[in-house]
């Protein structure tokens, strides 16, 4: 698609299903690499399939016999060389993408619902895990050590202290649903707990730096940052999606938090954390469906953070809602009658991928309306046909009314073909020569076509190289000739409709002339009075074969492909009682 002919006022959000991806095993979750060139999908059989998103081909399949449980989440490393996979069997597996080998595998005490690698580590060693019933934890993939994060601030104590109403096997407080994510630089962890609070934690020392209460105090189901780290998206159990703006500086957030803590040194406990939190996050918008009261599933930002997308969590519905950052609903995409379980927005292009409950990935793309007037400044789109009056000098080599403008391009100037233009979507810090962009997709084998068997007759043998559909004319059960050449469409072996070709006018004229001119063999046969039936049958057969040879050379000279139907002796005896024209017509079939 040429960029100049795209109307910029249409909006960069998807509208229709362009195609879908399907694998032998049901896909449960998806994730793009940072460039959007590769798509990783976690399957129900524990394997991870990597698609080359440009060609929609399978580039790599990661999996072994040890990993056979369904995958709950999947995450790429910073430069795309490793993939972290969490499974239902309480395991974390780190794969090497190029070699397809397993780097490490760690088994936890709880089933991880989500696992995210450190965003700034080129060689991943730390990951953030959100178990199903325990507090989020930071896991060292090299040593296997886990560090639980505090998800509650006591109102009576001066510092953070977990309550003792519910505990895991290791004695740490558990909440029914806890979501966590790294910030853009990876030096802070934002945790959403079941009490409707957002805690900002320095995971290195495990201390809570700030707290932001959510209105309503509902359970936080998911939390994630936009690509530029400026906005935070919160999906709560009260059917509301909230967009927060990050006020802290993106490069030195820890130092800014320490300065804010010193400014509010006169406060203690929860009041201090709330005061610091008010200087960290600001609520921008609250998005909800006030009529249907829909629960949202897998909300996320677009690549440029201008749009917010969320899927309906209702069973049997595949609806995707798209809002702008101001909270206005701009589009509702309705897919097949399948539940939606995961969503992902392409990092660069206006594409949305949705995963259905049946394990199929649907690709939603924009329905472009091309602006053809952008090709030339004098191009005018007409609503109705108008009579065009050409100028007198319109087709002259040198028009008199218009002067040919010279090219402004300096032909002597050297053209730089080596400088690589930077993508404005990514910052300078995101560029790396070691980043994995593409993987060679393995070609798929074509399905072998079914070859038709060559039939033989007592009189002649069918040429095996001339294979094709059935003849166009056949003898009916009553001995009448059935003509099927009048139908323009015919079913082939694959069930598709195939259009037949009609003979040209010259062929029909030649056919009529040959019919009107009887051959010498026919005249001699008539003069003799048809002494015997066998002699008459032999003459008519010789005449028909002569016409067949003539027509065959005529058809091949016009670059058409035809098939001669060789009939047996019984069919020739049947043709004795017919006219010569009918005898010739029945022996040809146009393929």
Coordinates of C-alpha atoms in Angstrom, one line a residue:
X1 CA 0.0 0.0 0.0
X2 CA 1.4 3.4 -1.1
X3 CA 1.5 5.8 1.8
X4 CA 0.7 9.0 -0.3
X5 CA -2.7 7.6 -1.5
X6 CA -3.9 6.8 2.1
X7 CA -6.4 9.3 3.5
X8 CA -4.8 10.6 6.7
X9 CA -8.2 11.6 8.2
X10 CA -9.5 8.0 8.4
X11 CA -7.8 7.2 11.7
X12 CA -5.1 4.7 12.3
X13 CA -7.1 1.9 13.9
X14 CA -8.1 -1.5 12.4
X15 CA -11.6 -2.1 11.1
X16 CA -11.9 -5.6 9.4
X17 CA -10.4 -9.1 9.7
X18 CA -7.6 -9.3 7.1
X19 CA -6.7 -13.0 7.7
X20 CA -6.1 -15.5 10.4
X21 CA -3.3 -17.7 11.7
X22 CA -4.0 -21.3 12.6
X23 CA -1.7 -24.0 14.1
X24 CA -2.1 -27.7 14.8
X25 CA -2.4 -26.9 18.5
X26 CA -4.7 -24.3 20.0
X27 CA -2.9 -21.0 20.6
X28 CA -3.6 -19.3 24.0
X29 CA -1.5 -16.2 24.2
X30 CA 0.5 -14.0 21.8
X31 CA 3.3 -11.5 22.0
X32 CA 5.2 -9.3 19.4
X33 CA 8.9 -8.6 19.5
X34 CA 9.9 -5.0 19.8
X35 CA 9.9 -4.4 16.0
X36 CA 6.7 -6.3 15.2
X37 CA 8.5 -8.5 12.7
X38 CA 8.1 -11.7 14.7
X39 CA 5.0 -13.1 16.5
X40 CA 5.3 -15.7 19.3
X41 CA 2.2 -17.7 20.3
X42 CA 1.9 -20.1 23.3
X43 CA 0.0 -23.2 22.5
X44 CA -2.1 -25.6 24.5
X45 CA 0.4 -28.5 24.1
X46 CA 3.2 -26.5 25.8
X47 CA 5.0 -25.5 22.5
X48 CA 5.8 -22.0 21.4
X49 CA 5.4 -21.3 17.7
X50 CA 7.1 -18.2 16.2
X51 CA 5.6 -16.7 13.1
X52 CA 7.3 -14.5 10.5
X53 CA 4.7 -11.8 10.5
X54 CA 5.7 -10.4 7.2
X55 CA 5.2 -13.6 5.3
X56 CA 2.7 -15.2 7.8
X57 CA 4.9 -18.3 7.8
X58 CA 6.1 -20.4 10.7
X59 CA 9.8 -19.6 11.4
X60 CA 10.5 -21.7 14.5
X61 CA 8.7 -24.0 16.9
X62 CA 10.1 -24.2 20.5
X63 CA 9.1 -27.2 22.6
X64 CA 10.2 -30.6 24.0
X65 CA 8.7 -33.5 25.8
X66 CA 9.4 -31.9 29.2
X67 CA 7.1 -28.9 28.4
X68 CA 3.6 -30.3 27.7
X69 CA 1.3 -28.1 29.8
X70 CA -0.7 -25.2 28.4
X71 CA 1.2 -21.9 28.3
X72 CA -0.2 -19.0 30.3
X73 CA 2.1 -16.1 29.1
X74 CA 4.9 -15.4 26.8
X75 CA 7.5 -12.6 26.7
X76 CA 10.4 -11.6 24.4
X77 CA 13.7 -10.3 25.7
X78 CA 14.9 -6.8 24.8
X79 CA 16.7 -7.7 21.6
X80 CA 14.6 -10.7 20.7
X81 CA 17.2 -13.5 21.2
X82 CA 15.4 -15.2 24.1
X83 CA 11.7 -16.0 25.0
X84 CA 10.3 -16.6 28.5
X85 CA 7.4 -18.9 28.7
X86 CA 5.2 -19.7 31.8
X87 CA 3.1 -22.8 31.9
X88 CA 0.3 -24.3 34.0
X89 CA 2.7 -26.9 35.4
X90 CA 4.3 -24.0 37.6
X91 CA 7.4 -23.8 35.4
X92 CA 9.3 -20.9 33.8
X93 CA 11.2 -21.8 30.7
X94 CA 13.8 -19.6 28.9
X95 CA 14.4 -20.5 25.2
X96 CA 17.1 -19.4 22.8
X97 CA 15.3 -18.4 19.6
X98 CA 18.0 -18.9 17.1
X99 CA 19.1 -22.4 18.2
X100 CA 15.8 -23.5 19.5
X101 CA 17.4 -24.9 22.6
X102 CA 16.2 -24.5 26.2
X103 CA 18.4 -22.3 28.3
X104 CA 16.9 -22.9 31.8
X105 CA 13.8 -24.2 33.4
X106 CA 12.6 -23.3 36.9
X107 CA 9.6 -24.8 38.8
X108 CA 7.8 -22.5 41.2
X109 CA 5.4 -23.3 44.1
X110 CA 2.4 -21.6 42.4
X111 CA 1.2 -21.5 38.9
X112 CA 2.4 -18.3 37.2
X113 CA -0.3 -16.4 35.4
X114 CA 2.1 -13.9 33.9
X115 CA 5.9 -13.6 33.6
X116 CA 7.8 -10.6 32.2
X117 CA 11.5 -10.2 31.6
X118 CA 13.4 -7.1 32.7
X119 CA 13.0 -4.5 30.0
X120 CA 16.5 -3.2 30.0
X121 CA 18.6 -6.4 30.3
X122 CA 20.2 -7.5 27.1
X123 CA 21.0 -10.9 28.6
X124 CA 17.9 -11.7 30.6
X125 CA 18.5 -12.8 34.2
X126 CA 15.6 -11.3 36.1
X127 CA 11.9 -11.7 35.5
X128 CA 8.7 -10.5 37.3
X129 CA 6.2 -13.3 38.0
X130 CA 2.5 -12.9 39.1
X131 CA 1.4 -16.2 40.6
X132 CA -2.2 -17.3 40.8
X133 CA -2.7 -16.8 44.6
X134 CA 0.5 -15.3 46.0
X135 CA 2.2 -11.9 45.9
X136 CA 4.3 -11.0 42.8
X137 CA 7.9 -12.1 42.9
X138 CA 11.2 -11.3 41.2
X139 CA 12.9 -14.5 40.0
X140 CA 16.6 -14.8 39.2
X141 CA 16.7 -17.1 36.2
X142 CA 20.4 -17.9 36.7
X143 CA 20.2 -19.0 40.3
X144 CA 16.5 -19.7 40.7
X145 CA 16.2 -17.4 43.8
X146 CA 12.8 -15.7 44.3
X147 CA 12.1 -12.4 46.1
X148 CA 8.5 -11.8 47.1
X149 CA 7.2 -8.2 46.8
X150 CA 5.1 -6.5 49.5
X151 CA 1.6 -5.8 48.3
X152 CA 0.0 -4.1 51.3
X153 CA 0.8 -1.1 53.5
X154 CA -0.3 -1.4 57.2
X155 CA -2.4 1.5 58.4
X156 CA -1.2 1.2 62.0
X157 CA 2.6 0.8 61.4
X158 CA 5.0 3.3 60.0
X159 CA 6.2 1.0 57.3
X160 CA 4.9 -1.7 55.0
X161 CA 3.6 -4.8 56.7
X162 CA 1.5 -7.6 55.2
X163 CA -1.6 -8.6 57.1
X164 CA -2.1 -12.1 58.4
X165 CA -5.5 -13.0 57.1
X166 CA -4.4 -15.2 54.3
X167 CA -1.0 -16.9 53.7
X168 CA 0.7 -19.0 51.1
X169 CA 2.7 -22.1 51.8
X170 CA 5.8 -20.0 52.6
X171 CA 3.9 -17.7 55.1
X172 CA 3.7 -14.7 52.8
X173 CA 0.4 -12.8 52.4
X174 CA -1.7 -13.8 49.4
X175 CA -4.4 -12.0 47.6
X176 CA -6.8 -13.4 45.1
X177 CA -5.6 -11.3 42.1
X178 CA -2.3 -9.3 42.0
X179 CA -0.9 -7.7 38.9
X180 CA 2.5 -6.2 38.4
X181 CA 4.7 -4.7 35.7
X182 CA 8.1 -3.1 35.3
X183 CA 8.3 0.6 34.3
X184 CA 10.1 1.5 31.1
X185 CA 13.6 1.6 32.6
X186 CA 13.0 -1.4 34.8
X187 CA 14.1 0.2 38.1
X188 CA 10.6 0.2 39.7
X189 CA 7.8 -2.3 39.9
X190 CA 4.1 -1.1 39.9
X191 CA 1.9 -3.6 41.7
X192 CA -1.9 -3.6 41.8
X193 CA -3.5 -5.5 44.7
X194 CA -6.9 -6.8 45.6
X195 CA -7.7 -3.7 47.8
X196 CA -7.7 -1.4 44.9
X197 CA -4.2 0.1 45.4
X198 CA -1.2 0.8 43.2
X199 CA 2.1 0.3 45.0
X200 CA 5.3 1.7 43.6
X201 CA 8.2 -0.6 44.8
X202 CA 11.9 -0.5 44.4
X203 CA 12.4 -4.2 43.8
X204 CA 16.2 -4.0 44.7
X205 CA 15.6 -3.3 48.4
X206 CA 11.9 -4.4 48.4
X207 CA 10.7 -1.1 50.0
X208 CA 7.4 0.6 49.0
X209 CA 8.1 4.1 47.8
X210 CA 4.5 5.4 47.0
X211 CA 0.9 4.3 46.9
X212 CA -2.0 5.4 44.7
X213 CA -5.5 4.4 45.8
X214 CA -8.0 3.6 43.1
X215 CA -11.5 5.0 43.4
X216 CA -13.9 2.2 44.3
X217 CA -11.2 0.0 45.8
X218 CA -11.9 -2.9 43.4
X219 CA -9.5 -5.7 42.6
X220 CA -6.8 -4.9 40.0
X221 CA -6.8 -7.5 37.3
X222 CA -4.1 -6.2 35.0
X223 CA -1.6 -3.4 34.8
X224 CA 0.8 -2.3 32.1
X225 CA 2.7 0.7 30.7
X226 CA 2.5 2.2 27.3
X227 CA 5.5 1.8 25.0
X228 CA 6.9 5.2 25.7
X229 CA 6.4 4.8 29.5
X230 CA 4.3 7.9 29.8
X231 CA 0.9 6.3 30.5
X232 CA -0.3 3.5 32.8
X233 CA -3.3 1.3 32.0
X234 CA -5.3 -0.3 34.9
X235 CA -8.1 -2.9 34.4
X236 CA -10.1 -3.3 37.6
X237 CA -12.8 -5.7 38.6
X238 CA -15.4 -2.9 38.7
X239 CA -15.7 -3.1 34.8
X240 CA -13.6 0.1 34.4
X241 CA -10.4 0.8 32.5
X242 CA -8.4 3.6 34.0
X243 CA -5.6 5.6 32.2
X244 CA -3.0 7.2 34.5
X245 CA -0.3 9.6 33.4
X246 CA 3.2 9.1 34.7
X247 CA 4.5 12.4 36.1
X248 CA 7.9 11.1 37.2
X249 CA 10.9 11.6 34.9
X250 CA 11.4 8.6 32.7
X251 CA 15.2 8.3 33.2
X252 CA 15.7 8.8 36.9
X253 CA 12.5 7.8 38.7
X254 CA 14.2 6.4 41.8
X255 CA 16.0 9.7 42.6
X256 CA 12.7 11.6 42.1
X257 CA 10.9 9.3 44.5
X258 CA 13.6 9.8 47.1
X259 CA 13.3 13.6 46.8
X260 CA 9.5 13.4 47.1
X261 CA 9.9 11.3 50.3
X262 CA 12.1 14.0 51.8
X263 CA 9.6 16.7 51.0
X264 CA 6.9 14.8 52.9
X265 CA 9.1 13.9 55.8
X266 CA 6.6 15.4 58.2
X267 CA 4.1 12.7 57.3
X268 CA 4.3 9.0 58.4
X269 CA 2.9 5.7 57.2
X270 CA 0.1 5.5 54.7
X271 CA -0.4 9.3 54.5
X272 CA 3.2 9.7 53.4
X273 CA 2.9 7.1 50.7
X274 CA -0.3 8.5 49.4
X275 CA 1.2 12.0 49.3
X276 CA 4.1 10.8 47.3
X277 CA 1.8 8.7 45.1
X278 CA -0.2 11.8 44.2
X279 CA 3.0 13.3 42.7
X280 CA 3.7 10.1 40.7
X281 CA 0.4 9.3 38.9
X282 CA -2.5 11.4 37.7
X283 CA -5.8 9.9 36.6
X284 CA -6.7 11.0 33.1
X285 CA -9.7 8.9 32.0
X286 CA -12.0 6.2 33.1
X287 CA -13.4 4.0 30.4
X288 CA -16.5 1.8 30.9
X289 CA -19.6 0.6 29.2
X290 CA -22.4 2.1 31.3
X291 CA -25.2 0.3 29.4
X292 CA -24.0 -3.3 29.0
X293 CA -21.6 -3.2 32.0
X294 CA -19.0 -5.4 30.2
X295 CA -16.0 -6.9 31.9
X296 CA -12.9 -6.1 29.9
X297 CA -10.2 -8.6 28.9
X298 CA -6.5 -8.0 27.9
X299 CA -6.6 -4.2 27.4
X300 CA -3.6 -2.6 25.9
X301 CA -2.2 0.5 24.2
X302 CA -1.4 1.0 20.6
X303 CA 2.2 1.4 19.5
X304 CA 2.0 5.2 19.5
X305 CA -0.1 5.3 22.7
X306 CA -2.9 7.1 20.9
X307 CA -5.5 4.3 21.1
X308 CA -6.7 1.9 23.8
X309 CA -8.1 -1.4 22.9
X310 CA -10.0 -3.9 25.1
X311 CA -11.9 -7.1 24.4
X312 CA -15.2 -8.1 25.8
X313 CA -15.0 -10.9 28.4
X314 CA -18.5 -12.2 27.7
X315 CA -18.8 -15.8 26.6
X316 CA -19.6 -16.3 22.9
X317 CA -18.7 -12.8 21.9
X318 CA -15.6 -11.7 20.0
X319 CA -16.0 -7.9 20.4
X320 CA -13.1 -5.5 20.4
X321 CA -13.6 -1.9 21.6
X322 CA -11.3 0.8 20.5
X323 CA -11.1 4.2 22.3
X324 CA -8.9 7.2 21.8
X325 CA -6.7 8.4 24.7
X326 CA -9.4 10.9 25.6
X327 CA -11.8 8.1 26.4
X328 CA -14.1 8.4 23.3
X329 CA -15.3 5.2 21.7
X330 CA -14.3 5.2 18.1
X331 CA -14.9 1.7 16.9
X332 CA -16.4 -1.7 17.9
X333 CA -15.1 -4.7 16.0
X334 CA -17.3 -7.7 15.9
X335 CA -15.6 -11.0 15.1
X336 CA -16.8 -14.6 15.0
X337 CA -19.0 -16.2 17.7
X338 CA -16.0 -17.3 19.8
X339 CA -14.9 -16.0 23.1
X340 CA -11.8 -13.7 23.2
X341 CA -8.9 -14.7 25.4
X342 CA -6.0 -12.4 24.4
X343 CA -5.2 -9.2 22.5
X344 CA -2.1 -7.6 21.1
X345 CA -1.5 -4.4 19.1
X346 CA 1.3 -4.3 16.5
X347 CA 4.2 -2.1 17.7
X348 CA 4.4 -0.1 14.5
X349 CA 1.3 -0.6 12.2
X350 CA -2.4 -0.2 12.9
X351 CA -3.0 -3.9 13.4
X352 CA -4.7 -5.8 16.2
X353 CA -4.4 -9.5 16.8
X354 CA -7.0 -11.3 18.8
X355 CA -6.9 -14.9 20.0
X356 CA -10.2 -16.8 20.1
X357 CA -11.1 -19.6 22.5
X358 CA -10.7 -22.1 19.7
X359 CA -7.0 -21.2 19.4
X360 CA -7.2 -19.2 16.2
X361 CA -5.4 -15.8 15.9
X362 CA -7.4 -13.2 13.9
X363 CA -5.5 -10.3 12.3
X364 CA -7.6 -7.1 12.2
X365 CA -6.4 -4.5 9.7
X366 CA -7.5 -1.1 8.4
X367 CA -9.9 -0.9 5.5
X368 CA -8.0 1.7 3.4
X369 CA -9.8 4.1 1.1
X370 CA -7.4 5.1 -1.6
X371 CA -7.1 8.7 -2.6
X372 CA -6.2 8.6 -6.3
X373 CA -6.0 12.3 -6.6
X374 CA -2.7 12.3 -4.7
X375 CA -0.9 10.8 -7.7
X376 CA -1.1 14.0 -9.7
X377 CA -2.1 17.6 -8.7
X378 CA -4.4 18.0 -11.7
X379 CA -6.2 14.7 -11.1
X380 CA -9.9 15.3 -10.4
X381 CA -12.3 12.6 -9.2
X382 CA -15.7 12.9 -11.0
X383 CA -19.0 11.8 -9.5
X384 CA -20.6 11.5 -13.0
X385 CA -19.2 11.1 -16.5
X386 CA -18.5 14.3 -18.3
X387 CA -17.6 15.0 -22.0
X388 CA -13.9 15.6 -22.4
X389 CA -12.7 18.2 -24.9
X390 CA -9.1 17.8 -25.8
X391 CA -6.8 20.7 -26.5
X392 CA -5.3 21.2 -29.9
X393 CA -1.8 20.8 -28.7
X394 CA -2.5 18.2 -26.0
X395 CA -0.6 15.4 -27.8
X396 CA 2.2 17.5 -29.2
X397 CA 5.7 16.7 -28.2
X398 CA 6.3 20.3 -27.2
X399 CA 3.0 21.9 -26.1
X400 CA 2.6 25.6 -26.9
X401 CA 0.2 26.5 -24.0
X402 CA 2.3 24.9 -21.3
X403 CA 6.1 25.0 -20.9
X404 CA 7.8 21.9 -19.9
X405 CA 9.4 22.4 -16.5
X406 CA 12.9 21.2 -16.1
X407 CA 13.8 18.7 -13.4
X408 CA 15.0 20.1 -10.1
X409 CA 17.1 17.0 -9.4
X410 CA 20.8 17.5 -9.8
X411 CA 21.9 14.5 -11.9
X412 CA 25.6 15.0 -11.0
X413 CA 24.9 14.6 -7.2
X414 CA 25.8 11.3 -5.7
X415 CA 22.9 9.3 -4.2
X416 CA 23.6 7.9 -0.7
X417 CA 22.4 4.3 -0.6
X418 CA 24.3 3.2 2.5
X419 CA 22.8 5.5 5.2
X420 CA 20.1 3.8 7.2
X421 CA 17.2 6.0 8.1
X422 CA 16.1 5.7 11.7
X423 CA 12.6 4.7 12.5
X424 CA 10.8 7.5 14.4
X425 CA 8.8 4.9 16.3
X426 CA 11.9 3.9 18.3
X427 CA 14.4 6.0 20.2
X428 CA 18.1 6.0 19.9
X429 CA 18.5 3.9 23.0
X430 CA 16.3 1.2 21.4
X431 CA 18.6 0.7 18.5
X432 CA 21.0 -2.2 18.5
X433 CA 23.0 -4.0 15.9
X434 CA 22.6 -7.3 17.8
X435 CA 18.8 -7.2 17.7
X436 CA 17.0 -10.1 16.1
X437 CA 14.8 -8.8 13.4
X438 CA 13.8 -11.8 11.2
X439 CA 13.9 -15.6 11.1
X440 CA 13.9 -17.6 7.9
X441 CA 10.5 -19.3 7.6
X442 CA 10.6 -22.9 6.6
X443 CA 8.7 -23.5 3.3
X444 CA 5.6 -25.7 3.4
X445 CA 5.3 -28.6 1.1
X446 CA 2.7 -28.4 -1.6
X447 CA -0.1 -31.0 -1.6
X448 CA 0.5 -33.4 -4.5
X449 CA -2.1 -33.3 -7.1
X450 CA -4.1 -36.4 -7.9
X451 CA -3.1 -37.8 -11.3
X452 CA -5.9 -39.2 -13.4
X453 CA -5.5 -42.8 -14.5
X454 CA -5.0 -43.3 -18.3
X455 CA -7.8 -45.5 -19.8
X456 CA -7.2 -47.8 -22.7
X457 CA -9.5 -48.9 -25.5
X458 CA -9.4 -51.8 -27.9
X459 CA -9.0 -49.5 -31.0
X460 CA -6.6 -46.9 -29.7
X461 CA -4.6 -46.0 -26.6
X462 CA -5.2 -42.7 -24.8
X463 CA -2.2 -40.4 -24.6
X464 CA -1.2 -40.3 -20.9
X465 CA 0.2 -36.8 -21.3
X466 CA -3.1 -35.4 -22.4
X467 CA -5.0 -35.6 -19.1
X468 CA -8.1 -33.5 -18.5
X469 CA -11.7 -33.5 -17.5
X470 CA -14.4 -35.8 -18.9
X471 CA -15.6 -35.4 -22.5
X472 CA -18.1 -32.7 -23.3
X473 CA -20.4 -35.0 -25.2
X474 CA -21.5 -38.5 -24.2
X475 CA -24.0 -41.0 -25.4
X476 CA -27.1 -41.2 -23.3
X477 CA -28.8 -44.3 -22.1
X478 CA -31.2 -44.3 -25.1
X479 CA -28.4 -43.9 -27.6
X480 CA -28.9 -40.1 -28.0
X481 CA -26.0 -37.7 -27.9
X482 CA -25.8 -35.6 -24.8
X483 CA -24.1 -32.3 -25.3
X484 CA -22.4 -30.8 -22.2
X485 CA -20.3 -28.1 -24.0
X486 CA -23.1 -25.5 -23.7
X487 CA -22.5 -25.1 -19.9
X488 CA -19.6 -22.6 -19.4
X489 CA -18.6 -24.0 -16.0
X490 CA -17.4 -27.5 -15.1
X491 CA -16.3 -29.1 -11.8
X492 CA -12.7 -30.2 -11.6
X493 CA -11.2 -32.8 -9.2
X494 CA -10.8 -30.2 -6.5
X495 CA -14.4 -29.1 -6.4
X496 CA -13.7 -25.8 -8.1
X497 CA -15.6 -24.5 -11.1
X498 CA -13.6 -24.4 -14.4
X499 CA -14.7 -22.4 -17.4
X500 CA -14.7 -24.0 -20.8
X501 CA -13.3 -22.4 -24.0
X502 CA -15.5 -22.0 -27.1
X503 CA -14.1 -22.6 -30.6
X504 CA -13.3 -19.5 -32.7
X505 CA -15.3 -18.4 -35.7
X506 CA -12.6 -19.5 -38.2
X507 CA -12.7 -23.0 -36.8
X508 CA -16.5 -23.1 -37.1
X509 CA -16.3 -21.9 -40.7
X510 CA -13.7 -24.5 -41.6
X511 CA -15.8 -27.1 -39.9
X512 CA -18.9 -26.2 -42.0
X513 CA -16.8 -26.2 -45.3
X514 CA -15.4 -29.7 -44.6
X515 CA -18.9 -31.0 -43.8
X516 CA -20.4 -29.7 -47.0
X517 CA -17.6 -31.3 -49.1
X518 CA -17.9 -35.1 -49.1
X519 CA -14.7 -37.0 -49.4
X520 CA -13.7 -39.4 -52.2
X521 CA -14.0 -42.4 -50.0
X522 CA -17.6 -41.4 -49.3
X523 CA -18.4 -41.0 -53.0
X524 CA -16.9 -44.3 -53.9
X525 CA -18.8 -45.9 -51.1
X526 CA -22.1 -44.5 -52.4
X527 CA -21.3 -45.5 -56.0
X528 CA -20.7 -49.1 -55.0
X529 CA -24.0 -49.0 -53.2
X530 CA -22.6 -49.9 -49.8
X531 CA -21.7 -53.5 -50.5
X532 CA -21.2 -54.3 -46.8
X533 CA -21.7 -52.7 -43.4
X534 CA -18.0 -53.2 -42.5
X535 CA -16.8 -51.4 -45.6
X536 CA -19.1 -48.5 -45.0
X537 CA -18.0 -48.3 -41.3
X538 CA -14.4 -48.3 -42.4
X539 CA -15.0 -45.4 -44.8
X540 CA -16.8 -43.3 -42.3
X541 CA -14.1 -44.0 -39.7
X542 CA -11.3 -43.0 -42.1
X543 CA -13.2 -39.8 -43.0
X544 CA -13.7 -38.9 -39.3
X545 CA -10.0 -39.6 -38.5
X546 CA -9.0 -37.3 -41.4
X547 CA -11.1 -34.5 -39.9
X548 CA -9.7 -35.1 -36.5
X549 CA -6.1 -34.8 -37.7
X550 CA -6.9 -31.6 -39.5
X551 CA -8.7 -30.0 -36.6
X552 CA -6.0 -31.1 -34.2
X553 CA -3.3 -29.3 -36.2
X554 CA -5.5 -26.3 -36.4
X555 CA -6.2 -26.1 -32.7
X556 CA -2.5 -26.5 -31.8
X557 CA -1.5 -23.8 -34.2
X558 CA -3.8 -21.4 -32.3
X559 CA -2.1 -22.3 -29.0
X560 CA -5.1 -24.0 -27.5
X561 CA -5.1 -27.3 -25.6
X562 CA -7.6 -29.9 -26.5
X563 CA -8.0 -33.6 -26.0
X564 CA -8.9 -36.2 -28.6
X565 CA -11.4 -38.7 -27.4
X566 CA -10.6 -42.1 -28.9
X567 CA -13.8 -44.1 -29.1
X568 CA -13.8 -47.8 -29.5
X569 CA -15.3 -50.0 -32.2
X570 CA -18.7 -50.1 -30.7
X571 CA -19.0 -46.3 -30.7
X572 CA -17.9 -46.2 -34.3
X573 CA -20.6 -48.6 -35.3
X574 CA -23.0 -46.4 -33.5
X575 CA -21.8 -43.5 -35.6
X576 CA -22.5 -45.2 -38.9
X577 CA -26.2 -44.2 -38.6
X578 CA -25.3 -40.6 -38.0
X579 CA -24.4 -37.7 -40.3
X580 CA -20.7 -36.9 -40.9
X581 CA -21.0 -33.6 -39.0
X582 CA -22.4 -35.4 -35.9
X583 CA -19.7 -38.0 -36.3
X584 CA -17.0 -35.4 -36.2
X585 CA -18.6 -33.3 -33.4
X586 CA -18.9 -36.2 -31.0
X587 CA -15.1 -37.0 -31.2
X588 CA -14.0 -33.6 -29.9
X589 CA -14.0 -32.3 -26.4
X590 CA -13.0 -28.7 -25.6
X591 CA -11.0 -28.6 -22.3

